């Protein structure tokens, strides 16, 4: 609500008066108390150095449209495609992310609003909450996946199948039965996904901060996550957040690998050196356009120790552009330092005076990021094609001890949400929980549990667990056994021998809510969607790794073998069948008798002998011989040799010819 | 109506007639098949095909190597650093591990130290084919001195999803590091640091510097076991790695941020796509830098042929290295083989002169070399014992090989070593890059094959012919023997009008074989007990191999005596022909089952078993043949009965290899101990198939 409390615009006012007087009297009643009725667009960029010498760049674009009734179906700034989407599918909330690479929770942090909101699992993740009756939701979800897949040139439509998505009840975000969640870990992310995403911006990538989005440098990054979040309600209208998070490696001065070690000076960088482009003026349609430069708590604390951090140019570093302002975090815990934000207004720059924000380090510094209370790891156990186990392990980062509220009764909660495809048949009764290496009784640790077992070829299995651990644990491990299922031959994806993915599990720590509020001098002036998002915060959450389960895969050349084999069997079957059907025993005997009485010539006699031998019958006229001696008789040997010779001669001469 | 019945019987199906034809000529068929089987086995080196990279995605050598002289310098620096640490007498192992860990960290990898306890390999009768850990933990291992500590570094692929990884293993002895081990560490380090900078990485890279103080296999196997199981820090009695570094920490300033807990945490990197064990060796130099490839894992399992192919391709065609696979050197000088080779060469020349279109091109020297390599390949597969630390990976279905790099110069020659490191580094980089290219797991190429040269292989489709030919006569002869006794018994019932018009054998006679089956069953039961005896004997402390062997054989004889006495009335009234046919049936079942578990064992076993089974007949029974043939048959029977006795065959083999004076009574005990600690199925074959079969053959030989 507060995000839309914006400047009152006289034009909009006139517009409202006009509508008020003419048509939309009832609609206006809804928005009468809201001041912001104008579509707005803001663009922001947050840059911050990371402890492992990389740089995080977080682009945040936000468009908002007032409740649709205000100006019908027409939009000035807001992308029409998204508005139609929201209206047609009655979306209350939607989040779609395309991610490449992994967020490194240990080095890049897991306990700040930045990482908890923007760290996403590799591939595509989509969840949406609808404002519809329960029985329509599945159908709408299917349509939505197709619409998004067309909009973003990706294979989101694979989430249409009921085996691909699940309906979490409380393990994911909110207590809603109208939410659907699906993930495609293998989806490759490329420019073809970025271009339609950029098309939703009013200035595309032709002006403003989006100008920096140089494709080669974005896709060269170590982590790259492109996100789209849609919030829609009758009162606030539609808010569209588009965020792009990239982690870049600034180029080293010296290429020597030794210099990458700790204890050496961090690389200095600027926007130009990272993206190969500079900001030359804001997107004219944007209400605000800013670049933030953030120093993390620990870093700011260490810089402060050198010299009280007052200016943009101190003993530790020097910023390339004089910031318009610097703001400090309002921190509850005093002794841990508070992060510093330098603000640069893009509107001050132009073609002659580009804004090239950068930093030059003067002294080597080692700092660390606030960590989530637990490091999550997920891995497979066992080998072979028959069965295995999934293990989820939590390792304490001793964050709780730092907060110094460890007492005996202290407990920490964790919610694990895990979706498993049906061909990995998890036996949920085999759930074992080990705390510090000791097996625990499930009911001691699990507070709440919702499990929907998978149904073959119908729905994936999903597991929502609320766990409660004592604060002082070192590690905890959950294991679940599974059997590997068999797929039908046409259910195998291309490159089936790579194995099958189990999407990331999501672990949320509801006790920990990270948010950051800043000492804003002029709250109106500094009204920034990005900062208000930080202030809002969200519970700490961590995605685990994607797992690769090798399943039994058929030899795909096998169908050929099967076809030939089956054909042979069928031919044999029909041959003998026909033989039996058309044979008339009495007739044959009469024929044979008549033949025997005819006394044929020498050659026909020999031929008939040969045929009858091959057929397994003895001619009536010939004297009875024992099978063994008759077949291996000298005559037969001679015949065989003759045929062999003929074959050799034929082969030898014809091949030469 | 009366006459139609016999006619219907005569009009039997072709397949039945063929069967009865084969059965009635069993002697002829079995001789032909056995001879053909042996010839097919001998011809395998001729039938070998050239290897080819089957998986297109591998693209070996399609990219220019990035490993440069800069990296070689780095490797040399690292080797010097490590080799200097050797002088530190006290706790030099820990110091080396710490140094490796520090270097790993400096290139930006995630580092941890894997601690393991030395597990003594022991015989566990019920642990065959199971991956349950063998628990014989060395006691009193509270300090890190008794634990092996292997530093492990993981490079996360920058844009990868972390689902797969490639493993690089360099074993080194932390207590007494040699220059060659330091060189292999240096080589691996330089490749590792290069890989931390490259942009093409799609799979994570894991470098395990395995502490091989208690054996290379142990440390790799225990790391793999921990990788595939949850690891709790409390398992190791709360020894953090920082405890081990206590002594050394005070004189290192830049380790102020040394966080022990972070190094204890076992990190993983997804499903392993392939593993390379790299060792630098210092032995028998040749004129070129050399790579020896070892691929045999437990129970004759081999890595995918493509892995060997890319190593061979890159080593030979890109780096100009000489590639070798294991050969039996003594076979290279064998006069018999040379003679066979020359005969073959002459024969093929003759064939080519008949038809120039036939391009057989058998070369005598190639044949001898191929046979020596094939024999070694077959021997190590048949033995079922891994030939290096790569065997531990195959137990988890990961393709792995060991590459032993040998420089052409001495290890102290700086120039020679630099060029050697450059080639070695490029080779490893190329192999890793190829595996990194791989989208699917290795599945395109062969898993069942013998190598006859580094670039020649015999696939399963070819080598199973020899085995099939050897085994085929067994059921035929069994059927022939059975039907002949059945005929003899029911000969009175046969109508005199037509000899082929045989009515079904009388009910009472058809169950005669049960008496023989009882005896066969008893002998197999005895063999089962004998196979379990070593477990009890090995529990007795302070025994050497000779006394163990003696007690084993004596107790086996005692059990045999007891079993025969107890069941004397139970197993009477059998004919030797029926006994032989049941024995042959049991042997053929055993051989076929073994061929599924470990083909090479079945193949080698069948060479001994099949002739013995086929030829055996009571010595006192007169033979209806010429005197010469009868005498030959008897001599062969006795000879085979001696040779096929497992301890005797081992002794003969050893005598041929190392001279007959080296034979010792305890040899067989040592050999079987070696087999069971490695969980080799060959032990099961020898004890449960070969031994009872041999005993029954001797039983028939001595039949009255």
XYZ file of C-alpha atoms in Angstrom, chain B residues 15 295 322 455 551 613 670 674:
8
model
C 14.840 -78.689 -33.579
C 41.699 -50.043 -15.605
C 53.997 -43.695 -25.265
C 44.329 -49.077 -29.041
C 44.832 -76.933 9.086
C 34.571 -82.950 -17.002
C 47.969 -66.545 0.835
C 44.260 -62.127 -1.053
